[in-house]
Coordinates of C-alpha atoms in Angstrom, one line a residue:
Chain A
M1 CA 121.5 116.0 103.4
M2 CA 124.1 117.6 105.6
W3 CA 126.8 117.1 103.0
E4 CA 124.6 118.3 100.2
M5 CA 123.9 121.5 102.1
I6 CA 127.5 122.0 103.0
F7 CA 128.6 121.7 99.3
R8 CA 125.8 124.0 98.2
E9 CA 126.8 126.6 100.7
L10 CA 130.5 126.4 99.7
E11 CA 129.5 126.6 96.1
R12 CA 127.4 129.7 96.8
H13 CA 130.5 131.4 98.1
K14 CA 133.0 130.1 95.6
V15 CA 135.5 132.9 95.8
R16 CA 135.5 133.0 99.6
T17 CA 135.8 129.2 99.8
L18 CA 138.6 129.2 97.2
L19 CA 140.6 132.0 98.9
T20 CA 140.2 130.3 102.3
A21 CA 141.3 126.9 101.0
L22 CA 144.2 128.7 99.3
G23 CA 145.5 129.8 102.6
V24 CA 145.5 126.3 103.9
M25 CA 147.0 125.1 100.6
I26 CA 150.0 127.3 101.0
G27 CA 150.6 126.3 104.5
I28 CA 150.3 122.5 103.8
M29 CA 152.4 123.0 100.7
L30 CA 155.3 124.5 102.6
V31 CA 155.2 122.0 105.3
T32 CA 154.9 119.0 102.9
S33 CA 157.7 120.2 100.6
I34 CA 160.1 120.7 103.5
S35 CA 159.1 117.5 105.1
S36 CA 159.7 115.7 101.8
F37 CA 163.4 116.7 102.0
S38 CA 163.8 115.3 105.5
E39 CA 161.9 112.1 104.4
G40 CA 164.2 111.9 101.4
I41 CA 167.4 112.4 103.4
T42 CA 166.3 109.9 106.0
Y43 CA 165.6 107.4 103.3
Y44 CA 168.8 107.8 101.4
V45 CA 171.0 108.0 104.5
N46 CA 169.5 104.9 106.1
D47 CA 169.9 103.1 102.8
Q48 CA 173.5 104.2 102.6
L49 CA 174.2 103.5 106.2
S50 CA 173.2 99.8 105.8
I51 CA 175.9 99.4 103.1
T52 CA 178.5 101.4 104.9
S53 CA 178.0 99.7 108.2
G54 CA 181.4 99.4 109.8
L55 CA 183.1 100.9 106.7
V56 CA 184.8 104.2 106.1
T57 CA 183.5 106.2 103.1
V58 CA 185.9 108.6 101.4
R59 CA 184.5 111.4 99.2
E60 CA 185.8 114.6 97.6
A61 CA 186.2 117.3 100.3
D62 CA 183.5 120.1 100.2
I63 CA 180.9 117.7 98.9
A64 CA 178.1 117.1 101.3
Q65 CA 177.7 113.5 102.4
Y66 CA 174.3 113.1 100.8
A67 CA 175.6 114.4 97.5
F68 CA 178.3 111.7 97.2
M69 CA 177.1 111.0 93.6
R70 CA 178.8 114.2 92.5
S71 CA 182.1 113.5 94.3
E72 CA 185.2 113.2 92.1
I73 CA 188.6 112.0 93.3
D74 CA 191.8 111.0 91.7
Y75 CA 192.1 107.2 91.1
A76 CA 195.8 107.3 92.1
L77 CA 194.8 108.2 95.7
V78 CA 193.6 104.6 96.1
D79 CA 197.2 103.4 96.4
D80 CA 197.9 106.1 99.0
I81 CA 194.9 105.1 101.1
E82 CA 195.7 101.4 100.8
G83 CA 199.1 102.1 102.4
L84 CA 197.5 103.6 105.6
A85 CA 197.7 101.7 108.8
G86 CA 194.6 99.6 109.7
V87 CA 193.2 99.5 106.1
E88 CA 192.3 96.0 105.0
L89 CA 190.7 96.7 101.7
V90 CA 189.9 99.7 99.5
S91 CA 187.0 99.5 97.0
P92 CA 187.0 102.4 94.5
L93 CA 183.6 103.2 93.0
L94 CA 182.5 105.4 90.1
F95 CA 178.9 106.4 89.8
A96 CA 177.4 107.3 86.4
T97 CA 174.0 107.6 84.8
I98 CA 173.8 106.5 81.2
S99 CA 170.5 106.4 79.3
G100 CA 168.6 106.7 82.5
E101 CA 170.4 103.8 84.2
S102 CA 172.6 104.2 87.2
I103 CA 175.8 102.3 86.7
T104 CA 178.5 101.7 89.3
G105 CA 182.1 101.1 88.3
I106 CA 183.8 98.5 90.5
N107 CA 187.2 97.0 90.8
P108 CA 186.9 93.7 88.9
N109 CA 190.0 92.3 90.6
G110 CA 188.5 92.9 94.0
E111 CA 186.6 90.0 95.5
E112 CA 184.1 92.3 97.1
I113 CA 181.7 94.8 95.7
F114 CA 181.2 97.9 97.8
A115 CA 183.7 96.3 100.1
V116 CA 180.9 94.0 101.1
N117 CA 181.0 90.3 100.3
I118 CA 178.2 89.4 97.9
D119 CA 178.3 86.2 96.0
I120 CA 177.4 85.7 92.3
D121 CA 174.1 83.8 92.2
Q122 CA 174.1 83.0 88.4
G123 CA 176.9 83.3 85.9
R124 CA 180.4 84.6 86.7
E125 CA 182.4 87.6 87.8
L126 CA 183.6 90.4 85.5
N127 CA 186.6 90.0 83.3
P128 CA 188.9 93.1 83.6
G129 CA 188.6 95.4 80.6
A130 CA 185.7 93.5 79.0
D131 CA 182.4 95.0 77.9
E132 CA 180.6 93.0 80.6
I133 CA 178.2 93.8 83.4
V134 CA 177.1 92.1 86.6
I135 CA 173.6 93.1 87.7
G136 CA 171.7 93.1 91.0
H137 CA 169.1 90.5 91.9
D138 CA 166.1 92.9 91.8
Y139 CA 167.2 94.5 88.6
A140 CA 167.5 91.1 86.9
E141 CA 164.1 90.0 88.2
N142 CA 162.3 93.2 87.3
N143 CA 163.6 93.3 83.7
D144 CA 163.6 89.5 83.2
Y145 CA 167.4 89.4 82.4
T146 CA 169.4 86.2 82.5
P147 CA 173.2 85.8 82.0
G148 CA 174.0 86.1 78.2
D149 CA 171.5 89.0 77.6
T150 CA 172.9 92.2 76.4
I151 CA 172.2 95.9 77.3
E152 CA 173.4 98.8 75.2
F153 CA 175.1 101.8 76.8
N154 CA 176.4 104.7 74.6
K155 CA 175.9 102.4 71.5
R156 CA 178.2 99.8 73.0
E157 CA 176.8 96.3 73.8
F158 CA 177.4 95.0 77.2
E159 CA 176.9 91.3 78.1
I160 CA 175.3 90.4 81.4
V161 CA 177.7 87.8 82.7
G162 CA 176.5 87.5 86.3
I163 CA 173.6 88.1 88.6
L164 CA 174.3 88.9 92.2
E165 CA 172.7 87.2 95.2
E166 CA 170.0 89.2 96.9
S167 CA 171.8 91.5 99.4
G168 CA 168.9 93.4 101.0
D169 CA 170.4 96.7 100.0
S170 CA 168.4 98.4 97.3
D171 CA 171.4 100.2 95.6
I172 CA 173.1 96.9 95.1
D173 CA 170.0 94.8 94.3
N174 CA 168.9 97.3 91.7
G175 CA 172.4 98.1 90.4
I176 CA 174.4 97.6 87.3
H177 CA 178.1 97.0 87.9
M178 CA 180.9 97.2 85.4
D179 CA 184.7 97.3 85.4
I180 CA 185.5 100.8 86.8
E181 CA 188.1 101.3 84.0
V182 CA 185.6 100.5 81.3
L183 CA 183.1 103.0 82.9
Q184 CA 185.8 105.6 83.1
E185 CA 186.5 105.3 79.4
L186 CA 182.8 105.2 78.6
E187 CA 182.2 108.4 80.6
G188 CA 185.4 110.1 79.5
K189 CA 186.5 110.3 83.1
E190 CA 190.0 108.8 82.9
D191 CA 191.6 108.2 86.3
I192 CA 188.6 109.6 88.2
I193 CA 186.5 107.8 90.7
S194 CA 183.5 108.9 92.9
I195 CA 184.2 107.5 96.3
M196 CA 186.2 104.8 98.1
M197 CA 184.9 102.4 100.5
I198 CA 187.4 101.2 103.1
K199 CA 187.1 98.1 105.1
P200 CA 189.2 98.4 108.3
S201 CA 191.1 95.5 109.7
S202 CA 189.1 95.9 112.9
A203 CA 186.2 98.0 114.0
A204 CA 188.4 100.0 116.2
D205 CA 190.5 101.0 113.2
A206 CA 187.6 102.9 111.5
D207 CA 188.0 106.0 113.6
I208 CA 191.8 106.0 113.2
I209 CA 191.5 105.7 109.4
E210 CA 188.9 108.5 109.3
Q211 CA 191.1 110.8 111.4
A212 CA 194.2 110.0 109.3
I213 CA 192.5 110.7 106.0
N214 CA 190.9 114.0 107.2
D215 CA 194.3 115.2 108.5
E216 CA 196.6 114.1 105.7
F217 CA 194.5 114.6 102.6
D218 CA 193.1 118.1 102.0
E219 CA 191.2 117.0 98.9
L220 CA 189.4 114.1 100.7
S221 CA 186.8 113.8 103.3
A222 CA 186.3 110.6 105.2
A223 CA 183.4 109.5 107.3
T224 CA 182.6 106.4 109.3
D225 CA 179.0 105.3 109.4
K226 CA 178.8 106.7 112.9
S227 CA 179.8 110.3 111.8
L228 CA 177.6 109.9 108.7
A229 CA 174.7 109.2 111.0
N230 CA 175.6 112.2 113.2
T231 CA 175.7 114.7 110.3
A232 CA 172.6 113.2 108.9
N233 CA 170.8 113.5 112.2
E234 CA 172.0 117.1 112.6
T235 CA 170.6 118.0 109.1
L236 CA 167.4 116.2 109.9
D237 CA 167.1 117.9 113.3
Q238 CA 167.5 121.3 111.6
L239 CA 165.0 120.4 108.9
N240 CA 162.5 119.1 111.4
M241 CA 162.8 122.2 113.5
M242 CA 162.2 124.3 110.5
T243 CA 159.2 122.1 109.5
F244 CA 157.8 122.5 113.0
A245 CA 158.2 126.2 113.1
L246 CA 156.7 126.7 109.6
G247 CA 154.0 124.2 110.4
S248 CA 153.0 126.1 113.5
I249 CA 152.9 129.4 111.7
A250 CA 150.9 127.8 108.8
A251 CA 148.5 126.2 111.2
L252 CA 148.0 129.5 113.1
V253 CA 147.5 131.6 110.0
S254 CA 145.2 129.3 108.2
G255 CA 143.3 128.6 111.4
I256 CA 142.7 132.3 111.9
V257 CA 141.6 132.7 108.3
I258 CA 139.1 129.8 108.5
M259 CA 137.7 130.9 111.8
N260 CA 137.2 134.4 110.5
V261 CA 135.4 133.2 107.4
M262 CA 133.3 130.8 109.3
I263 CA 132.2 133.4 111.9
I264 CA 131.2 135.7 109.1
S265 CA 129.5 132.9 107.3
V266 CA 127.5 131.9 110.5
R267 CA 126.5 135.5 111.1
E268 CA 125.3 135.9 107.5
R269 CA 123.3 132.7 107.8
K270 CA 121.7 133.4 111.2
R271 CA 118.2 133.4 109.5
Q272 CA 118.9 130.2 107.6
I273 CA 120.2 128.4 110.7
G274 CA 117.2 129.7 112.8
T275 CA 114.9 128.4 110.1
M276 CA 116.5 125.0 110.1
K277 CA 116.2 124.9 113.9
A278 CA 112.5 125.9 113.7
L279 CA 112.0 123.1 111.1
G280 CA 113.4 120.7 113.7
A281 CA 117.2 120.5 113.2
T282 CA 118.9 119.7 116.5
S283 CA 121.7 121.8 117.9
R284 CA 124.0 118.9 117.3
Y285 CA 123.1 118.8 113.6
I286 CA 123.9 122.5 113.2
L287 CA 127.1 122.1 115.2
M288 CA 128.3 119.3 113.0
S289 CA 127.3 120.9 109.7
V290 CA 129.4 124.1 110.5
L291 CA 132.3 122.0 111.8
F292 CA 132.2 119.7 108.7
E293 CA 132.0 122.8 106.4
S294 CA 135.2 124.2 108.0
I295 CA 137.0 120.8 107.8
T296 CA 135.9 120.5 104.1
I297 CA 137.5 123.8 103.3
S298 CA 140.7 122.9 105.2
V299 CA 141.0 119.4 103.8
S300 CA 140.4 120.5 100.2
G301 CA 143.2 123.1 100.6
A302 CA 145.4 120.4 102.0
I303 CA 144.8 118.1 99.1
A304 CA 145.7 120.9 96.6
G305 CA 148.7 121.7 98.7
I306 CA 150.0 118.1 98.7
L307 CA 149.4 117.8 94.9
I308 CA 151.4 121.0 94.2
S309 CA 154.2 120.0 96.5
Y310 CA 154.3 116.6 94.8
C311 CA 154.7 118.3 91.4
A312 CA 157.3 120.6 92.9
V313 CA 159.3 117.7 94.4
E314 CA 159.2 115.8 91.2
F315 CA 160.5 118.9 89.4
I316 CA 163.3 119.4 91.9
N317 CA 164.3 115.8 91.8
S318 CA 164.4 115.9 88.0
I319 CA 166.9 118.7 88.0
L320 CA 169.1 117.2 90.7
L321 CA 171.4 114.3 89.8
Q322 CA 170.0 112.2 92.5
P323 CA 166.5 112.3 93.9
M324 CA 166.6 114.2 97.1
A325 CA 163.0 114.7 98.3
L326 CA 160.3 112.1 98.8
I327 CA 156.6 112.4 99.3
T328 CA 155.7 109.3 101.3
P329 CA 152.2 108.1 102.2
R330 CA 153.1 109.1 105.8
L331 CA 153.6 112.7 104.6
I332 CA 150.3 112.7 102.8
A333 CA 148.4 111.3 105.8
Q334 CA 150.2 113.8 108.0
G335 CA 149.2 116.7 105.8
I336 CA 145.5 115.6 105.7
L337 CA 145.3 114.9 109.4
F338 CA 146.9 118.3 110.0
A339 CA 144.2 119.9 107.9
V340 CA 141.4 118.1 109.7
F341 CA 142.8 119.3 112.9
I342 CA 143.1 122.9 111.8
G343 CA 139.5 122.8 110.3
A344 CA 138.1 121.3 113.5
V345 CA 139.8 123.6 115.9
S346 CA 139.1 126.8 113.9
G347 CA 135.5 125.7 113.1
Y348 CA 134.6 124.9 116.7
V349 CA 133.9 128.4 117.9
P350 CA 131.7 129.4 115.0
A351 CA 130.0 126.0 115.1
R352 CA 129.1 126.5 118.8
Q353 CA 127.8 130.0 118.0
A354 CA 125.6 128.6 115.3
A355 CA 124.4 125.7 117.5
K356 CA 123.5 128.1 120.3
L357 CA 121.4 130.4 118.2
H358 CA 117.8 130.6 119.4
P359 CA 115.4 129.8 116.6
I360 CA 113.2 132.9 117.2
E361 CA 116.2 135.4 117.3
A362 CA 117.5 133.8 114.2
I363 CA 114.2 134.0 112.4
R364 CA 113.7 137.7 113.4
Y365 CA 117.2 138.5 112.1
E366 CA 116.9 140.3 108.8
Chain B
M1 CA 80.4 115.9 121.9
K2 CA 83.2 118.2 123.1
K3 CA 86.2 118.2 120.8
E4 CA 89.6 117.1 122.1
N5 CA 91.9 120.1 122.8
I6 CA 95.1 120.2 120.9
F7 CA 96.4 123.2 122.8
D8 CA 95.8 123.9 126.4
L9 CA 97.6 126.9 127.9
R10 CA 97.4 127.2 131.6
D11 CA 98.5 130.5 133.2
V12 CA 101.2 131.0 130.6
S13 CA 103.5 134.1 131.2
K14 CA 106.5 135.2 129.3
V15 CA 108.8 137.8 130.6
Y16 CA 111.7 139.2 128.6
C17 CA 114.5 140.9 130.4
M18 CA 116.4 143.3 128.2
K19 CA 119.0 145.7 129.7
G20 CA 117.6 145.2 133.2
V21 CA 114.1 146.1 132.1
E22 CA 111.4 143.4 132.4
T23 CA 108.9 143.2 129.6
H24 CA 105.8 141.1 130.2
A25 CA 105.0 139.8 126.7
L26 CA 102.4 137.4 128.0
R27 CA 100.4 137.7 131.2
N28 CA 98.7 134.6 132.7
V29 CA 97.2 133.4 129.4
N30 CA 94.6 130.7 129.6
L31 CA 93.6 129.4 126.3
T32 CA 92.4 126.2 124.6
I33 CA 92.3 125.3 120.9
A34 CA 90.4 122.3 119.7
K35 CA 91.8 119.7 117.3
G36 CA 91.0 120.7 113.8
E37 CA 90.2 124.3 114.7
Y38 CA 91.0 127.2 112.4
A39 CA 91.9 130.2 114.5
A40 CA 93.4 133.7 113.9
I41 CA 95.4 135.4 116.5
I42 CA 95.1 139.2 116.0
G43 CA 96.3 142.3 117.7
P44 CA 98.5 145.3 117.3
S45 CA 102.2 145.0 117.4
G46 CA 103.6 144.5 120.9
S47 CA 100.3 142.9 122.0
G48 CA 102.1 139.5 122.5
K49 CA 100.6 137.7 119.5
S50 CA 104.0 136.7 118.1
T51 CA 105.2 135.5 121.5
L52 CA 102.0 133.5 121.9
M53 CA 102.6 131.8 118.6
H54 CA 106.3 131.1 119.4
I55 CA 105.3 129.4 122.6
M56 CA 102.5 127.5 121.0
G57 CA 104.9 126.5 118.2
C58 CA 107.4 125.2 120.7
L59 CA 110.0 127.7 119.4
D60 CA 110.2 129.2 122.9
T61 CA 109.3 128.1 126.4
P62 CA 107.1 130.0 128.9
T63 CA 108.6 131.8 131.9
S64 CA 105.8 130.3 134.0
G65 CA 102.7 128.3 133.4
K66 CA 102.1 125.2 131.3
L67 CA 101.6 124.4 127.7
I68 CA 99.9 121.1 127.1
L69 CA 100.2 119.9 123.6
E70 CA 97.8 117.0 122.9
G71 CA 97.8 116.0 126.5
E72 CA 101.6 116.3 126.9
D73 CA 103.3 119.0 128.9
V74 CA 105.9 120.5 126.6
S75 CA 106.8 123.6 128.8
E76 CA 109.7 122.0 130.5
M77 CA 111.3 120.2 127.5
E78 CA 114.9 120.5 126.5
D79 CA 115.9 122.2 123.3
D80 CA 116.4 119.0 121.3
E81 CA 113.1 117.5 122.5
L82 CA 111.4 120.7 121.4
A83 CA 113.1 120.4 118.0
H84 CA 111.7 116.9 117.8
V85 CA 108.2 118.1 118.6
R86 CA 108.4 120.9 116.0
R87 CA 109.8 118.5 113.4
E88 CA 107.0 116.0 113.7
R89 CA 103.9 117.9 114.9
I90 CA 104.1 121.5 113.7
G91 CA 104.4 123.0 110.2
F92 CA 105.5 126.6 110.0
V93 CA 104.8 129.3 107.4
F94 CA 106.7 132.5 108.0
Q95 CA 106.1 136.1 106.7
T96 CA 109.5 136.1 105.0
Y97 CA 109.1 132.5 103.6
N98 CA 112.5 131.5 105.2
L99 CA 113.5 129.1 102.4
I100 CA 117.1 127.9 102.3
P101 CA 118.7 130.0 99.5
G102 CA 121.1 127.3 98.2
L103 CA 118.4 124.6 97.9
T104 CA 115.9 124.0 95.1
A105 CA 112.1 124.0 95.8
I106 CA 112.2 120.2 96.0
E107 CA 115.1 120.2 98.4
N108 CA 113.6 122.9 100.5
V109 CA 110.3 121.0 100.9
S110 CA 112.1 117.7 101.7
L111 CA 114.3 119.3 104.3
P112 CA 112.2 118.7 107.4
M113 CA 111.7 115.1 106.3
R114 CA 115.5 114.7 105.9
F115 CA 115.9 116.0 109.5
N116 CA 113.5 113.2 110.5
G117 CA 116.0 110.7 109.1
I118 CA 114.0 109.8 105.9
G119 CA 116.0 109.0 102.8
K120 CA 116.5 111.3 99.9
G121 CA 114.4 109.4 97.4
E122 CA 111.3 109.0 99.6
A123 CA 111.5 112.7 100.8
Q124 CA 111.8 114.0 97.3
K125 CA 108.9 111.9 96.1
R126 CA 106.7 113.4 98.8
A127 CA 108.1 116.9 98.0
I128 CA 107.1 116.6 94.4
E129 CA 103.6 115.4 95.3
L130 CA 103.2 118.4 97.6
L131 CA 104.6 120.9 95.2
N132 CA 102.1 119.6 92.6
K133 CA 99.4 120.2 95.1
V134 CA 100.3 123.8 95.7
G135 CA 100.5 124.4 92.0
L136 CA 104.3 124.6 91.5
S137 CA 104.9 121.6 89.2
E138 CA 106.8 124.0 86.9
R139 CA 109.1 125.3 89.6
M140 CA 110.4 122.1 91.2
H141 CA 114.1 122.7 90.4
H142 CA 114.1 126.5 90.9
K143 CA 116.0 128.1 93.8
P144 CA 114.2 130.7 96.0
S145 CA 116.0 133.6 94.2
E146 CA 114.4 132.5 90.9
M147 CA 110.8 132.5 92.3
S148 CA 108.3 135.2 93.1
G149 CA 107.1 135.9 96.6
G150 CA 103.9 134.1 96.1
E151 CA 105.7 131.1 94.7
Q152 CA 108.2 131.1 97.6
Q153 CA 105.3 131.1 100.1
R154 CA 103.7 128.2 98.2
V155 CA 107.0 126.3 98.6
A156 CA 106.9 127.2 102.3
I157 CA 103.4 125.8 102.6
A158 CA 104.4 122.6 100.9
R159 CA 107.4 122.4 103.3
S160 CA 105.1 122.9 106.3
L161 CA 103.1 119.8 105.2
V162 CA 105.9 117.5 104.4
N163 CA 106.1 115.6 107.8
D164 CA 102.2 115.5 107.9
P165 CA 102.0 117.5 111.1
D166 CA 98.7 118.0 113.0
I167 CA 99.3 121.7 113.3
I168 CA 100.0 124.4 110.8
M169 CA 101.2 127.8 112.2
A170 CA 101.4 130.8 109.9
D171 CA 103.0 134.0 111.0
E172 CA 101.7 136.9 108.8
P173 CA 101.7 134.6 105.8
T174 CA 100.6 137.3 103.5
G175 CA 102.6 140.2 105.0
N176 CA 105.1 140.4 102.2
L177 CA 102.7 139.8 99.4
D178 CA 100.4 142.0 97.2
S179 CA 96.7 141.7 98.0
K180 CA 95.8 139.4 95.1
T181 CA 98.6 136.9 95.9
G182 CA 97.8 137.2 99.6
I183 CA 94.2 136.1 98.8
E184 CA 95.5 133.2 96.8
I185 CA 97.8 132.1 99.6
M186 CA 94.9 132.3 102.1
D187 CA 92.7 130.3 99.8
L188 CA 95.4 127.7 99.7
I189 CA 95.7 127.5 103.5
E190 CA 92.0 127.3 103.9
E191 CA 91.7 124.7 101.3
L192 CA 94.2 122.5 103.1
H193 CA 92.4 123.1 106.4
K194 CA 89.2 122.0 104.8
N195 CA 90.7 118.9 103.1
T196 CA 93.0 117.6 105.8
G197 CA 91.3 118.7 109.0
K198 CA 94.6 120.0 110.4
T199 CA 94.6 122.6 113.1
V200 CA 95.5 125.9 111.5
I201 CA 96.6 129.0 113.5
I202 CA 97.3 132.2 111.7
V203 CA 98.9 135.3 113.3
T204 CA 98.0 138.6 111.6
H205 CA 97.4 142.2 112.3
D206 CA 95.1 142.4 109.2
K207 CA 91.5 142.4 110.5
K208 CA 90.0 141.6 107.0
L209 CA 92.2 138.5 106.8
S210 CA 91.4 137.4 110.3
K211 CA 87.7 137.6 109.7
R212 CA 88.1 134.7 107.3
A213 CA 88.8 132.4 110.3
P214 CA 85.8 131.0 112.3
R215 CA 87.6 132.0 115.6
Q216 CA 89.5 135.1 116.4
I217 CA 91.8 135.4 119.4
E218 CA 92.4 139.1 120.0
M219 CA 95.5 139.9 122.0
L220 CA 96.1 143.2 123.9
D221 CA 98.9 143.8 126.4
G222 CA 99.8 140.2 126.7
K223 CA 96.4 138.8 127.2
P224 CA 93.6 137.5 125.0
V225 CA 90.7 139.9 125.3
R226 CA 88.2 138.0 123.2

């Protein structure tokens, strides 16, 4: 009965309910959208950190570390880097997206993909210059591919010659790998690579290599996983602070709006509340029904806000080369809990007022 | 054989304090009403008749004195205990009908039953039965704003009966109605008194109306004078 009455009451004041929920919606939308970026960055950075653990990543200068997909550097620089002191191995990588598939160009002569040793589970390694690909464990499993199958890219058939062992890294496990020179030709990017992964001779060499590249090559920017983690954390801290500030403002504003509306609503309904008390409704019942009404407005606003930010995030991701923002279940739960909190806090004062109403005073009230 | 008393007021006083000024709404009222009695409380405005009804209806508590309801002292009860007594033992009919605007006739009538923790199906079944009894079978799904004053008061009467209380209290039940509709409502209340044997107490300032009741309690300056 309580819920039926709450919904009837909200329905009776549709415009007021909608406008109030709209306030909450905008607040939750802002907070969720911004949080989705920090979720996204955390996700991609962590993912990347696991591959680059102990390695030095080299990208084009002036490209932010999370945007490494867009980095473009001269293939010839690989030789210069290989000559640096402390460098054990350089793995050039080229990232491309063809017909919706992310493809990574790798050095077929190198023994290690991503400068990390991953064995071939089925089939064999790439032959240099051939129209062949090696695919990750999950990609093969999800698409039911076995060595000998072919995939078409830009109207050229590529034969799957090998399937990698499971590595635990989602980029590698879901990846398609081909000879970097074949991918350069396919993409029309002769002599261009995206990034280099450098394996240092010893862990202590990583910082020295990073320093040397940043000093000597203006066009390059090097980062060890440690400095990657630092910049990522700085960005995240800034984002989180912004989220917190915006969240507090959103909570305050929507809280005030709800409280105002609920106080007016309780005042308007004095007679109705008094009647309900005269008919035997307890103070607790009245308190709960006003409180739930306020929470209902707040939560419905939050659900709308989350849906809209989901659409916005999908849209933003679709125009970026690489998905940047993520709406995780954690974010959804956070948004809804936040709304329950706002609704409960701002509804409490009007709910107490309603519960304390004396039945006679309320009945007399015209 | 002497009938059992449903109401027993012993030295009941009610003092309101407004802006430092004390108003004695009731002064040492002693009054008994027998089970099944039909009584009218009359008197000019300010005589204390509404206050008396509020205290008897457990909507308010006396400043001093005792109210014994069917042998039980209710004058010292907490708010929620009083709510419980009202819900189960007293049906109210108000001058301004006091229906819940967002609810249909059926839902309004079933409301006190729902407060009593009874399920929707059972409560609505009983509501339909009562609405039929008060002659509103065509108005079950209408909201108060879609009904005339007389119809709304019939809904209120059905609502007062839904928990099958021993007592029906009506505060100026015809005050907002034209005289013809007023008579119909009074006929309905009297008919239910006759058929169910419930104790009926009517508060009115209309002498003609009060004469219909076998017993009149006339209030003046916070005391029954007759």
